[in-house]
Coordinates of C-alpha atoms in Angstrom, one line a residue:
M4 CA 33.9 -52.5 208.4
P5 CA 35.8 -49.7 207.4
T6 CA 37.5 -47.5 210.2
P7 CA 34.2 -44.1 211.3
V8 CA 36.5 -41.6 209.5
S9 CA 36.4 -39.6 213.1
A10 CA 38.9 -42.4 214.9
L11 CA 41.6 -42.6 211.5
P12 CA 44.7 -41.2 213.4
I13 CA 46.8 -38.4 213.2
R14 CA 49.7 -37.9 211.7
S15 CA 52.8 -36.0 211.7
L16 CA 53.1 -34.0 208.3
T17 CA 56.5 -33.3 206.1
M18 CA 56.9 -31.6 203.2
A19 CA 55.3 -34.4 201.0
D20 CA 52.4 -33.4 201.9
L21 CA 52.9 -29.4 201.1
S22 CA 50.5 -29.8 197.7
A23 CA 48.3 -31.7 199.9
C24 CA 47.3 -29.3 202.3
A25 CA 47.8 -26.8 199.1
D26 CA 44.9 -28.7 197.4
L27 CA 43.2 -29.0 201.7
A28 CA 43.2 -24.9 201.1
E29 CA 41.8 -24.3 198.2
S30 CA 39.1 -26.7 198.2
R31 CA 37.8 -24.9 200.7
G32 CA 38.0 -21.5 198.6
W33 CA 41.2 -20.2 199.9
S34 CA 44.1 -19.2 198.7
R35 CA 46.6 -22.4 198.5
E36 CA 49.7 -20.4 199.2
E37 CA 52.1 -22.6 199.0
R38 CA 55.8 -20.9 200.0
S39 CA 52.9 -20.0 203.3
W40 CA 52.5 -23.6 203.7
R41 CA 56.4 -24.3 203.5
L42 CA 57.1 -22.0 205.4
L43 CA 55.1 -22.8 208.3
L44 CA 55.9 -27.5 207.5
A45 CA 59.6 -26.2 207.9
A46 CA 59.2 -24.1 210.6
G47 CA 57.0 -25.7 212.6
A48 CA 54.8 -29.0 213.0
G49 CA 52.4 -30.1 210.9
Y50 CA 49.4 -32.6 211.9
G51 CA 46.8 -34.6 209.7
I52 CA 44.6 -37.0 209.1
D53 CA 44.4 -39.2 205.8
D54 CA 41.2 -39.0 203.7
P55 CA 39.8 -42.3 203.5
V56 CA 38.7 -42.0 200.3
G57 CA 41.8 -39.8 198.4
G58 CA 41.3 -36.6 196.9
P59 CA 43.9 -35.5 193.3
P60 CA 44.9 -37.8 193.4
A61 CA 43.6 -40.8 194.9
G62 CA 44.4 -41.9 198.1
K63 CA 46.4 -38.6 199.0
G64 CA 44.2 -36.1 200.2
L65 CA 44.0 -34.9 203.8
A66 CA 40.5 -34.9 205.5
A67 CA 41.7 -31.8 207.8
V68 CA 44.8 -30.3 208.8
C69 CA 45.9 -28.4 211.3
V70 CA 49.5 -26.4 212.3
L71 CA 51.6 -25.7 215.4
T72 CA 54.9 -23.3 215.1
S73 CA 56.4 -23.0 218.0
Y74 CA 58.7 -19.9 219.6
G75 CA 60.5 -19.8 222.9
P76 CA 61.6 -17.5 225.9
V77 CA 63.5 -14.6 225.1
A78 CA 67.0 -14.3 227.0
R79 CA 66.1 -11.8 229.5
I80 CA 68.5 -9.2 230.9
G81 CA 70.0 -9.0 233.7
D82 CA 70.4 -5.3 235.8
G83 CA 73.6 -4.1 235.5
M84 CA 74.1 -6.7 232.1
T85 CA 75.1 -4.7 229.2
D86 CA 72.1 -5.4 225.7
G87 CA 74.8 -7.0 223.6
P88 CA 75.6 -5.8 220.4
G89 CA 73.7 -3.7 217.5
V90 CA 70.4 -2.8 220.4
H91 CA 70.3 1.0 221.6
R92 CA 68.2 2.2 224.1
A93 CA 65.8 4.7 222.6
E94 CA 65.0 8.5 225.0
N95 CA 61.6 6.9 225.4
G96 CA 63.0 4.1 227.6
R97 CA 62.7 1.4 224.8
K98 CA 65.8 -0.9 222.9
R99 CA 66.4 0.1 219.4
T100 CA 68.6 -2.4 217.1
Q101 CA 71.3 -0.9 215.1
R102 CA 72.0 -2.9 211.9
P103 CA 75.2 -3.3 210.1
S104 CA 74.7 -2.1 205.6
S105 CA 75.0 -3.7 202.5
D106 CA 74.5 -6.8 200.7
P107 CA 70.6 -7.4 200.0
V108 CA 68.5 -10.1 200.9
G109 CA 68.5 -13.0 198.3
S110 CA 65.9 -14.8 197.7
Q111 CA 67.4 -17.5 198.6
G112 CA 67.4 -16.2 202.3
V113 CA 69.9 -16.9 205.3
G114 CA 71.1 -20.1 207.1
G115 CA 69.8 -20.2 211.0
G116 CA 73.2 -21.0 212.7
P117 CA 74.7 -19.4 215.8
A118 CA 75.0 -16.2 213.9
F119 CA 71.4 -15.3 214.1
A120 CA 70.0 -16.1 218.0
G121 CA 68.2 -14.1 218.8
R122 CA 69.7 -13.7 222.2
P123 CA 72.0 -11.3 223.8
E124 CA 75.7 -13.2 224.0
A125 CA 77.8 -12.6 226.9
G126 CA 76.3 -11.1 230.0
G127 CA 73.1 -12.9 228.6
R128 CA 71.0 -14.4 230.9
S129 CA 67.9 -17.1 230.0
S130 CA 63.7 -16.8 230.5
V131 CA 62.5 -19.2 232.9
D132 CA 58.9 -18.9 230.6
R133 CA 57.7 -21.4 228.7
G134 CA 57.4 -19.1 225.7
L135 CA 54.9 -19.6 223.1
A136 CA 53.4 -21.8 220.5
A137 CA 50.7 -20.0 217.1
V138 CA 48.2 -22.8 215.7
G139 CA 46.5 -22.4 213.0
K140 CA 45.6 -23.6 209.3
L141 CA 42.6 -25.1 211.5
L142 CA 41.1 -26.8 207.9
V143 CA 38.2 -29.9 207.4
A144 CA 37.6 -31.2 204.4
E145 CA 33.3 -30.1 203.5
R146 CA 32.8 -33.6 203.1
Y147 CA 33.5 -34.0 207.3
E148 CA 32.9 -31.0 208.4
R149 CA 30.9 -31.5 211.8
Q150 CA 32.2 -35.4 213.0
G151 CA 34.8 -34.0 214.8
L152 CA 37.8 -34.2 213.4
G153 CA 38.9 -29.9 214.0
R154 CA 37.7 -31.0 217.4
R155 CA 40.6 -34.0 217.5
L156 CA 42.9 -31.8 216.0
M157 CA 43.1 -29.3 218.0
R158 CA 43.2 -31.8 221.1
H159 CA 46.7 -33.2 219.7
V160 CA 47.4 -29.8 219.4
L161 CA 46.6 -28.9 223.4
D162 CA 49.0 -32.1 224.2
E163 CA 51.9 -31.8 221.5
A164 CA 51.7 -27.6 223.4
D165 CA 53.4 -29.7 226.2
N166 CA 52.1 -26.9 228.5
R167 CA 53.3 -24.1 226.4
P168 CA 50.7 -21.2 226.4
L169 CA 48.8 -20.8 222.9
V170 CA 47.6 -17.9 220.2
L171 CA 45.3 -18.2 217.6
Y172 CA 44.0 -15.9 215.6
A173 CA 39.4 -17.3 215.2
T174 CA 37.3 -16.7 212.7
S175 CA 33.4 -16.3 213.9
Y176 CA 33.5 -20.2 212.7
G177 CA 35.9 -21.9 214.3
L178 CA 35.3 -19.2 217.8
P179 CA 32.9 -21.5 219.3
L180 CA 35.3 -24.1 219.2
Y181 CA 37.9 -22.6 221.0
Q182 CA 35.9 -21.4 223.4
R183 CA 34.5 -24.7 224.3
L184 CA 38.5 -25.8 224.5
G185 CA 39.1 -23.3 227.2
F186 CA 40.4 -20.3 224.6
T187 CA 40.3 -16.9 226.0
D188 CA 39.9 -13.3 223.4
V189 CA 42.5 -11.2 224.0
G190 CA 41.9 -9.2 221.2
G191 CA 41.5 -9.3 217.5
A192 CA 42.2 -7.9 213.7
A193 CA 40.7 -6.6 210.4
R194 CA 41.5 -8.0 207.1
L195 CA 41.7 -5.4 204.9
R196 CA 41.8 -5.6 201.2
G197 CA 41.7 -3.3 198.0
H198 CA 44.5 -0.8 196.1
L199 CA 46.4 1.4 198.1
R200 CA 46.4 4.8 196.9
A201 CA 50.0 6.4 197.3
P202 CA 49.5 8.8 200.1
D203 CA 49.3 12.7 199.8
R204 CA 52.4 13.2 201.2
P205 CA 56.0 11.8 201.3
S206 CA 56.2 10.5 204.9
P207 CA 59.3 11.8 207.1
V208 CA 60.2 8.4 208.1
T209 CA 63.0 6.7 206.2
T210 CA 63.0 3.0 204.3
R211 CA 65.1 1.2 202.8
P212 CA 65.1 -2.7 201.6
A213 CA 66.7 -5.4 203.5
T214 CA 70.1 -7.0 203.4
A215 CA 71.3 -10.0 204.4
H216 CA 73.2 -8.2 206.9
D217 CA 69.8 -6.6 208.7
V218 CA 69.0 -10.7 209.9
R219 CA 70.5 -10.4 213.4
A220 CA 69.5 -7.5 214.1
L221 CA 65.4 -7.9 212.6
V222 CA 65.4 -11.1 215.0
R223 CA 66.4 -9.2 218.4
L224 CA 64.2 -6.3 217.3
D225 CA 61.3 -9.3 216.9
A226 CA 61.9 -10.7 220.2
E227 CA 62.0 -7.2 222.1
V228 CA 58.2 -6.7 220.6
L229 CA 56.7 -9.8 220.5
G230 CA 58.6 -11.3 223.3
V231 CA 59.3 -15.0 222.1
D232 CA 62.5 -16.2 220.1
R233 CA 61.1 -16.5 216.1
T234 CA 64.8 -17.4 215.3
A235 CA 63.6 -20.4 213.7
L236 CA 61.2 -18.5 210.9
L237 CA 62.5 -15.5 210.7
T238 CA 65.6 -17.0 209.4
R239 CA 63.4 -18.3 206.8
L240 CA 61.2 -15.2 205.7
P241 CA 64.2 -14.2 202.4
S242 CA 62.7 -17.1 201.0
C243 CA 59.2 -17.4 201.8
T244 CA 58.7 -13.2 201.1
D245 CA 59.2 -11.3 197.6
R246 CA 61.1 -8.4 200.0
I247 CA 61.1 -7.4 203.2
Q248 CA 62.1 -3.4 204.3
V249 CA 63.4 -2.2 207.0
A250 CA 62.8 1.9 208.6
E251 CA 65.9 3.7 210.2
E252 CA 66.5 6.5 211.7
G253 CA 70.1 7.3 211.6
S254 CA 72.0 4.0 211.6
T255 CA 68.9 2.5 213.9
I256 CA 66.2 0.1 212.6
T257 CA 62.7 1.0 214.4
G258 CA 60.5 -1.3 212.2
Y259 CA 60.5 -4.6 209.3
A260 CA 58.1 -5.2 206.6
A261 CA 57.7 -7.8 204.1
V262 CA 54.9 -8.7 201.6
R263 CA 54.3 -11.7 199.4
S264 CA 52.5 -12.4 196.1
T265 CA 50.0 -14.9 196.1
P266 CA 47.4 -15.3 193.3
R267 CA 45.0 -13.1 194.9
A268 CA 46.5 -10.9 196.5
E269 CA 50.2 -8.7 197.3
V270 CA 49.5 -10.0 200.9
V271 CA 51.8 -7.8 203.8
G272 CA 53.0 -8.8 207.2
P273 CA 54.7 -8.5 209.1
V274 CA 54.7 -5.0 210.4
I275 CA 56.4 -3.5 213.4
A276 CA 57.2 -0.3 214.1
E277 CA 58.0 2.0 216.2
D278 CA 54.5 4.7 215.5
T279 CA 51.7 5.0 213.6
A280 CA 54.2 6.5 211.3
T281 CA 56.5 4.0 210.9
A282 CA 54.2 1.6 210.2
E283 CA 52.2 3.1 207.1
A284 CA 54.9 4.0 206.2
L285 CA 56.8 0.5 205.7
I286 CA 53.7 0.1 204.0
T287 CA 53.7 1.9 201.7
A288 CA 57.1 1.4 200.4
L289 CA 56.1 -2.4 199.9
V290 CA 53.1 -1.7 197.9
N291 CA 53.9 1.1 195.9
G292 CA 53.8 1.5 191.9
R293 CA 51.9 -2.0 192.5
E294 CA 48.3 -2.8 191.0
R295 CA 47.5 -5.9 192.2
P296 CA 44.9 -5.5 195.8
V297 CA 46.8 -5.0 198.3
R298 CA 46.0 -7.7 201.7
L299 CA 46.5 -7.9 205.4
D300 CA 45.3 -8.1 208.8
I301 CA 45.7 -5.1 211.6
D302 CA 45.6 -5.2 215.5
T303 CA 42.4 -4.0 216.3
R304 CA 44.0 -1.9 218.8
H305 CA 45.7 0.3 216.3
P306 CA 42.4 2.5 215.2
E307 CA 44.6 5.4 213.7
L308 CA 46.4 3.4 211.3
L309 CA 43.0 1.0 210.2
R310 CA 41.6 5.4 209.7
R311 CA 44.4 6.3 207.5
L312 CA 44.7 2.7 205.4
T313 CA 40.4 2.8 204.7
E314 CA 41.0 6.4 204.0
R315 CA 43.6 5.7 201.1
G316 CA 41.3 2.7 199.5
L317 CA 41.5 0.1 201.6
A318 CA 38.2 -2.1 203.4
T319 CA 37.5 -4.0 205.8
A320 CA 36.9 -7.7 204.6
S321 CA 36.5 -9.7 207.6
M322 CA 37.8 -9.9 210.9
T323 CA 39.1 -12.3 213.4
T324 CA 39.3 -12.6 217.4
T325 CA 42.5 -13.1 219.1
M326 CA 42.4 -15.9 221.5
T327 CA 45.6 -17.0 223.9
Y328 CA 45.4 -21.1 226.0
G329 CA 48.0 -21.1 228.9
T330 CA 47.8 -17.2 229.1
P331 CA 45.9 -14.0 230.2
S332 CA 47.8 -12.0 227.6
L333 CA 50.5 -12.7 225.2
P334 CA 54.0 -11.5 225.9
G335 CA 55.6 -8.2 224.2
D336 CA 54.8 -5.1 223.3
W337 CA 51.7 -4.4 221.3
A338 CA 52.1 -0.9 220.5
R339 CA 54.6 -1.9 218.1
H340 CA 52.9 -4.6 216.7
F341 CA 50.9 -4.0 213.7
A342 CA 50.5 -6.6 211.9
P343 CA 51.4 -10.5 211.7
L344 CA 53.6 -12.8 209.2
S345 CA 49.8 -14.5 208.7
L346 CA 46.9 -15.8 211.0
A347 CA 48.6 -19.3 211.1
T348 CA 51.9 -17.8 212.9
G349 CA 50.5 -15.9 215.5

């Protein structure tokens, strides 16, 4: 008697499963976005259940998949200790990150060795918290819906997280499952789509394309805003995006954003910025002159940016709920976190 699909083993995915992951996503009406899958399988841990019937090609399909991307705790600065090189405090008390210059970031990306570690050097002190992990890309093939595969994968992910707090973005379809598993609603994101019209007047915010020398500064800024160390993800960002843009005030980086092309749209994310005007300037610089539709997910705690982008032609296509497990709230400074890299990466 064949093994019921609900009892099939869960296995770790490798880069060899990239096409199968994209096939499953496409079969559920999602864009293939193979570059995003490549990033997730490289920086995170993928788990899947093989399709006993097999997809195209036969015997190599997936019945279900989920990805867990873990981020480490950020080293904290002790009393009387320096912030380390390249970090400066603004008048409002926030740290700002200074960058070196030259050399555009190439499509090959940059390495993630010690030079790009997102932690203070001399004088730093390790954090004792547990970091955070993002859950994403939970997908079940249509013919195996309502057979418990999604629940099994989520319970497996909870075990693999090893008591590390979790975050995910839930659609209305997946919300009941996550609630039953103990996830808590802590916010939301609005997915905007459309053609972004040029602004009525030039922005006073200065932006420029990122360079390879900016990577270390961006890792530091990202850790400060997100409250976790995402070095493994960010050092791969140049290879999975078309362009990274930074905002700066003098020699101080005040934000960054990236854009990547997918079969359906120009996708903007992440967007990290000192304020709403900086976020809008970064988004505008990345998509200005592009004729294809734009897509991005904006945290609903930023109504002013949502209003500005809507007035310029974007419309809300869908909503997701931000949920956490094992922590009552997310770390970091949400006021400067306007949009994630993707819903899968948190």
